Every structure is written in structure tokens, then in C-alpha cells.
XYZ file of C-alpha atoms in Angstrom:
375
model
C 81.776 163.075 72.661
C 79.983 159.780 72.622
C 77.442 159.021 69.951
C 74.038 157.518 70.609
C 71.862 155.354 68.413
C 68.302 154.213 68.842
C 67.905 150.520 69.503
C 64.812 148.416 69.078
C 64.200 145.446 71.399
C 65.120 142.012 70.132
C 63.012 138.920 70.482
C 64.164 136.818 73.414
C 64.653 133.170 72.420
C 62.916 130.365 74.251
C 64.931 129.329 77.287
C 66.848 126.126 77.003
C 64.876 123.500 78.883
C 67.336 122.380 81.510
C 67.221 122.585 85.245
C 70.160 124.664 86.416
C 69.582 128.410 86.339
C 72.374 130.734 85.265
C 72.257 134.504 85.209
C 74.186 136.927 83.010
C 75.951 139.846 84.654
C 74.771 143.297 83.680
C 77.118 145.112 81.328
C 77.068 148.890 81.193
C 78.839 149.786 77.977
C 79.349 153.460 77.161
C 78.664 153.499 73.440
C 75.818 152.139 71.379
C 77.160 151.094 67.971
C 77.959 147.388 67.975
C 77.454 147.292 71.744
C 73.820 148.449 71.430
C 72.660 145.022 70.363
C 75.000 143.326 72.817
C 73.521 145.278 75.735
C 69.995 144.314 74.759
C 70.978 140.683 74.390
C 72.695 140.473 77.757
C 69.992 142.363 79.637
C 66.958 140.705 78.040
C 68.332 137.173 77.960
C 69.382 137.074 81.589
C 68.175 133.600 82.451
C 69.313 130.407 80.846
C 68.687 126.914 82.150
C 71.764 124.938 81.255
C 73.799 122.043 82.531
C 76.139 121.810 79.589
C 76.456 119.844 76.425
C 78.405 116.805 75.241
C 79.873 117.241 71.767
C 80.807 114.118 69.766
C 84.564 113.807 69.489
C 85.180 116.645 71.939
C 83.474 115.734 75.207
C 81.659 117.823 77.798
C 81.312 121.598 77.847
C 79.761 122.489 81.182
C 78.225 125.846 82.032
C 79.641 126.145 85.519
C 82.736 127.520 87.178
C 84.457 129.982 84.856
C 81.671 129.518 82.312
C 78.677 130.076 84.576
C 77.684 133.253 82.715
C 77.571 131.464 79.381
C 74.609 129.638 77.829
C 74.914 126.226 76.238
C 77.274 126.252 73.222
C 76.488 124.734 69.846
C 78.407 121.574 68.964
C 80.313 121.105 65.715
C 78.142 118.941 63.498
C 74.935 120.716 64.497
C 73.209 121.868 61.316
C 72.760 125.372 62.735
C 76.538 125.873 62.990
C 78.111 126.384 59.575
C 81.633 125.343 60.522
C 84.148 125.065 57.697
C 87.892 124.945 57.099
C 89.406 125.871 53.737
C 93.136 125.462 53.116
C 95.049 127.720 50.742
C 98.779 127.701 50.118
C 101.216 129.807 48.142
C 101.240 128.846 44.471
C 98.421 126.304 44.720
C 95.555 128.482 43.553
C 92.284 126.952 44.675
C 91.269 126.292 48.241
C 90.502 122.818 49.560
C 87.765 122.236 52.129
C 88.843 119.754 54.804
C 88.178 118.704 58.394
C 89.818 117.055 61.395
C 89.918 113.697 59.601
C 91.731 114.819 56.466
C 94.927 116.534 55.364
C 94.439 118.666 52.241
C 96.842 117.968 49.396
C 97.943 121.609 49.189
C 99.179 121.726 52.794
C 102.941 122.265 53.022
C 104.126 121.140 56.485
C 107.372 123.106 56.190
C 105.605 126.459 55.935
C 103.919 128.589 58.549
C 100.153 128.126 58.735
C 97.831 131.026 59.560
C 94.291 130.272 60.757
C 92.060 133.332 60.160
C 88.869 133.495 62.250
C 85.988 135.973 61.938
C 83.856 137.355 64.741
C 80.220 138.019 65.530
C 77.794 138.585 62.595
C 80.376 137.396 60.030
C 80.776 134.087 58.201
C 83.214 132.206 55.965
C 82.432 134.527 53.043
C 83.435 137.699 54.892
C 85.617 139.508 52.380
C 88.254 140.761 54.810
C 89.461 137.213 55.489
C 89.936 136.504 51.778
C 91.932 139.717 51.382
C 94.203 138.753 54.289
C 94.684 135.315 52.733
C 95.558 136.791 49.332
C 98.072 139.243 50.765
C 99.699 136.582 52.937
C 100.205 134.162 50.051
C 101.456 136.939 47.763
C 104.186 137.835 50.253
C 105.188 134.546 51.870
C 105.511 130.841 51.277
C 102.743 129.977 53.700
C 99.521 128.079 54.284
C 96.308 129.875 55.197
C 93.170 128.299 56.681
C 89.944 130.299 56.476
C 87.809 129.301 59.468
C 84.087 129.889 59.021
C 81.656 129.473 61.898
C 78.548 131.279 60.696
C 74.920 130.253 60.815
C 72.286 130.799 63.515
C 74.097 128.373 65.813
C 77.363 130.223 65.323
C 78.550 133.765 64.780
C 75.374 134.827 62.963
C 73.172 134.220 65.990
C 71.458 137.524 66.826
C 71.982 136.770 70.504
C 75.550 137.636 71.333
C 75.815 135.450 74.434
C 75.074 132.285 72.483
C 77.696 133.125 69.863
C 80.191 133.949 72.617
C 79.611 130.559 74.220
C 80.120 128.714 70.938
C 83.663 130.100 70.669
C 84.532 127.264 73.069
C 83.439 124.429 70.818
C 84.661 126.085 67.622
C 88.050 126.685 69.223
C 88.284 123.072 70.371
C 87.321 121.710 66.947
C 89.792 124.047 65.248
C 92.507 122.751 67.560
C 91.618 119.187 66.541
C 91.974 120.235 62.895
C 95.399 121.726 63.617
C 96.526 118.689 65.619
C 95.592 116.401 62.731
C 97.758 118.496 60.401
C 100.612 117.900 62.838
C 99.989 114.228 63.601
C 99.032 113.019 60.131
C 100.287 115.817 57.902
C 103.811 116.273 59.245
C 103.124 119.787 60.512
C 104.764 121.528 63.453
C 103.015 123.341 66.318
C 105.877 125.832 66.190
C 104.624 126.971 62.775
C 100.949 127.393 63.720
C 99.409 130.871 64.140
C 95.754 131.745 64.820
C 94.549 135.311 64.172
C 90.974 136.191 65.110
C 88.845 139.319 65.110
C 86.376 140.155 67.899
C 84.813 136.853 69.064
C 87.191 135.144 66.638
C 90.037 136.188 68.921
C 88.479 134.089 71.679
C 88.056 131.179 69.262
C 91.845 131.426 68.914
C 92.154 131.472 72.692
C 90.182 128.262 73.133
C 92.029 126.779 70.135
C 95.391 127.419 71.753
C 94.398 126.287 75.224
C 92.822 123.054 73.918
C 95.924 122.182 71.881
C 98.304 123.143 74.698
C 96.512 120.779 77.081
C 97.287 118.005 74.593
C 100.953 118.828 74.177
C 100.655 120.839 70.942
C 100.710 124.469 72.063
C 100.674 126.671 68.958
C 103.398 129.168 68.228
C 101.220 132.272 68.183
C 97.762 133.780 68.630
C 96.819 137.295 67.515
C 93.743 139.077 68.837
C 92.338 141.771 66.547
C 90.285 143.902 68.965
C 89.072 140.932 71.058
C 85.400 141.065 72.057
C 84.783 142.363 75.571
C 81.268 141.480 76.823
C 81.404 138.202 78.815
C 85.210 138.295 78.442
C 85.812 141.628 80.203
C 88.394 142.548 82.830
C 86.884 140.779 85.839
C 86.359 137.535 83.936
C 88.323 134.354 84.588
C 91.148 134.348 82.054
C 90.399 130.754 81.025
C 87.261 131.740 79.113
C 88.962 133.294 76.093
C 92.176 134.614 74.632
C 94.995 135.127 77.105
C 98.763 134.920 77.055
C 98.782 131.251 78.116
C 97.112 130.206 74.833
C 100.278 130.213 72.715
C 104.016 130.653 72.922
C 103.441 134.263 71.845
C 100.207 136.284 72.051
C 99.864 139.764 70.577
C 96.843 142.067 70.780
C 95.671 144.949 68.583
C 93.198 146.986 70.644
C 91.281 149.578 68.606
C 87.927 150.068 70.357
C 88.093 149.388 74.085
C 85.492 152.104 74.744
C 82.793 149.854 73.265
C 83.573 146.950 75.536
C 86.472 145.289 73.751
C 89.323 144.008 75.847
C 91.824 144.742 77.216
C 90.739 147.806 79.179
C 93.627 150.263 79.512
C 93.141 150.872 83.232
C 93.597 147.161 83.997
C 97.324 146.625 83.330
C 97.419 143.348 85.220
C 94.807 141.936 82.869
C 96.519 142.617 79.557
C 95.601 139.684 77.341
C 98.836 139.374 75.410
C 102.572 139.361 75.827
C 102.590 142.432 73.581
C 99.555 144.737 73.609
C 99.249 147.425 70.940
C 97.008 150.485 71.340
C 96.918 152.391 68.042
C 95.602 155.902 68.661
C 95.318 155.058 72.372
C 93.030 152.130 71.579
C 89.857 153.989 70.616
C 88.307 156.495 68.171
C 90.432 155.472 65.203
C 91.099 158.232 62.630
C 88.512 158.209 59.864
C 86.034 156.240 61.982
C 82.850 158.152 62.842
C 81.283 155.140 64.589
C 82.416 152.621 67.166
C 81.709 149.775 64.754
C 84.344 151.176 62.403
C 86.972 151.418 65.145
C 86.223 147.806 66.036
C 86.459 146.435 62.501
C 89.474 148.480 61.443
C 91.658 146.190 63.561
C 91.629 143.579 60.794
C 92.491 146.287 58.235
C 95.563 147.193 60.263
C 96.541 143.521 60.437
C 96.062 143.213 56.661
C 98.281 146.188 55.935
C 100.977 144.845 58.246
C 101.479 141.685 56.158
C 104.717 142.077 54.209
C 105.062 145.588 55.604
C 107.172 146.325 58.691
C 105.628 149.744 59.009
C 103.494 149.768 62.158
C 106.363 150.472 64.543
C 105.228 151.536 68.003
C 106.225 155.035 69.099
C 106.190 154.492 72.845
C 106.464 151.687 75.352
C 104.425 151.865 78.552
C 105.176 150.143 81.831
C 101.590 150.864 82.855
C 98.491 152.023 81.055
C 97.619 155.125 83.023
C 99.180 157.371 80.393
C 96.540 156.281 77.906
C 93.371 158.386 77.817
C 90.778 156.705 79.999
C 87.175 157.558 80.723
C 85.834 158.515 84.118
C 82.414 157.245 85.336
C 80.777 159.991 83.247
C 82.649 158.713 80.193
C 84.648 161.908 79.765
C 88.172 161.556 78.425
C 90.704 162.227 81.157
C 94.461 161.905 81.233
C 96.608 160.925 84.169
C 99.637 162.967 85.171
C 101.325 159.800 86.378
C 101.832 158.152 83.017
C 104.836 155.969 82.409
C 105.070 155.803 78.613
C 108.291 156.812 76.921
C 109.968 156.628 73.553
C 111.432 153.192 72.953
C 113.356 153.778 69.711
C 114.617 150.613 68.073
C 113.355 148.536 70.968
C 109.734 149.314 70.112
C 107.528 146.459 69.045
C 105.999 146.001 65.604
C 102.198 145.779 65.468
C 100.549 143.192 63.261
C 101.782 140.183 61.343
C 105.436 141.096 61.858
C 105.201 141.303 65.654
C 108.031 139.375 67.262
C 108.742 137.960 70.681
C 112.267 139.367 70.316
C 110.796 142.693 71.451
C 109.996 143.231 75.095
C 106.617 142.229 76.450
C 104.359 145.069 77.464
C 102.116 147.863 76.270
C 102.789 149.881 73.130
C 101.356 153.044 71.588
C 101.409 154.189 67.977
C 99.470 156.423 65.599
C 97.795 155.838 62.248
C 96.141 158.053 59.632
C 92.521 158.148 58.509
C 92.816 156.414 55.128
C 94.732 153.428 53.792
C 97.650 153.109 53.815
C 97.170 153.686 57.542
C 100.784 153.421 58.619
C 102.754 156.576 59.426
C 106.039 154.827 58.695
């Protein structure tokens, strides 16, 4: 049964004073939770007047074509966007803040580098990113970059659409940071991995696509319950995370009922090479609210570091064996499902996911409390 929450209207910001009118599509999301505020944002802020923006060092970001539903993004360097990069590495202790013009002294070019990116309403101080960093460096010789993009011009903007648009510029700037580590720090694109939660997953998408267009396609991108509104199933795949963004893209989908992607009845639009649906991708055990099911994706990723435990139980050639919701949002189950036990060929969800397993759709179960893995 779906839950409902009361929502109070938000103040609509002053329209950007440009001359080309753009209109947001209406999104009808089934749950309130985190999507309550998103719905209000998208329905109340329908009209933006944007041509695009030119960001120093990056170029033009136009609001047309695939991006016609998006408002003007915030450029790196704008005081309202609190964009930061902090490098940590195994055995080095303290983190070093750096940018696209510097290579931090604790960067080891021979190790894998994980960029960790938060989503909407978070910032660089979000505790879950620090915990992922600590666990990574305790288990591996690795580098870890904490990417912060908070502030009212970034992920802490109350108006979801504006934050969603800024994933473009943050992703591009993050790619420039990575490319400098390669060009001037001796790094290797084959050792670069971006893992993002919610809107952060789409930052990783733009990061990978920007670098790939410049001959430095990263090794891997991981989407932890990628955000759905403005990136949903009928959206041009170039606007966010998709399997062309890295050599290997894996997705952990925990809350598709609240608008996160991918949607299980759209098999052709799976975002990753490997797409994992713990507990059928919604209503995670121990989660009374949609917001919990959405955020638990990064807890699963955390637990997977140094732990080859989240082994999928079934492989699916299509998604119609997953519970889906009819137009009345009632759980239904198809009799034409094509999921079956995959044994040792099953993929591994989380940090240990490998391209050596077959591409496709995977199911697994978790328990309500940490440790979540069933083993």
C-alpha cells in the first residue's frame, strides 16, 4: 500500500530573464516521500526562459535539443555552487583539496581512483560519503575523491529541476579534474571509477561522457538508485547516466516506484550493462518510507566494499518477472517472466561488480538491518 504525506507549496523562484521559453513535462509519481517536493517543483516551476550559459573553461551549455526540459545550469566558479574535490589515499591520512589545475601530492597514479558523488539535498559533508571513503581505503590500496556540489546553486537548491540541470556542469568539471590527473599526474583512465547516488549518478554520467568525447573514457560508472524525474524512461539517454558513459556501467536500483530509473517495465532503457534490483527494486526491507529505500542504495554499496556477498540470485532476460504497478499503482506480477537461477554466473552487486559477468538484469534479496547481505 502506498503511503501519503502532506506537502506544502514551495515558493517559485523568479524566472530567468531570457527570451526562449521552455516548459517542463508533467511528472505523475506514485509516492510522496522524496518525490513530493519534486512534483511540486516540476509542476509549479513549469516555465523557464533560457538560452543557455557559457561556463569559463568548459564552454556552452544550451537548453535545447535533449536538454529542452532543463533550466539554465550553474557554472563552476559561481559562488552559489559549493564545488569541491578532496583527495584521500590509502595510508596518507589527511585529505587534500585540489582542482583541475593541480595534482594532490597524495595521489598514487598506479592505484584505482574512486570519485564519490552525492545527490540532491546533500553536500560535501554528507556522512555516507566519508564512510565509503574510509571503508575503501581500509580494504584496498586506492585513491578516493569526495566530490561536493552543495550550495543553493548546486544540490542544495530547493528546486529540483535546477539541481538536475547543474549535474551537467558539475559532471564536465569533474571530468576535467580527472583528465588533469591523467595528463599531469600520470593517471590512467582505465583506473578511474565514478560512483554517484541519485542526481550524483547523473553527474557521473556527464563526467564519463565528457571525458569519453576527449579520448579519456573512464573505466567504470556506478549509479546508486539514479534519480528519475527529468531523466525518466522516455528521456534522451544523453542527458544523464547511461551505458555509453564508461567502459562498464552498473546500476543499483532500490526505489523505482518513487521515480528513480530504470523502470522495470522498460527493458530496452536499462541504464547499465549490469542492472541490479535488490528486493525487486522497491520497498527495501526495514524501510517504512520511500526516502529510506532511495538512500539505502549507498548503504548497500558501502557494505559491498571488501565483501563479495551481494551475489544475485536470478538473472532476467526481461523485466516482466519483477513486480510492476498497474495504472492504479497496485502491485501485479506477470505470468510471462523470464528470470531464472544463474548459479555461479550471477553478477555481484556493488563495488565488486565485474564485466566478466554477463550483461543484463539481476535480482537478489537483502535483510532489514545491517549487515544487509544474505550471503
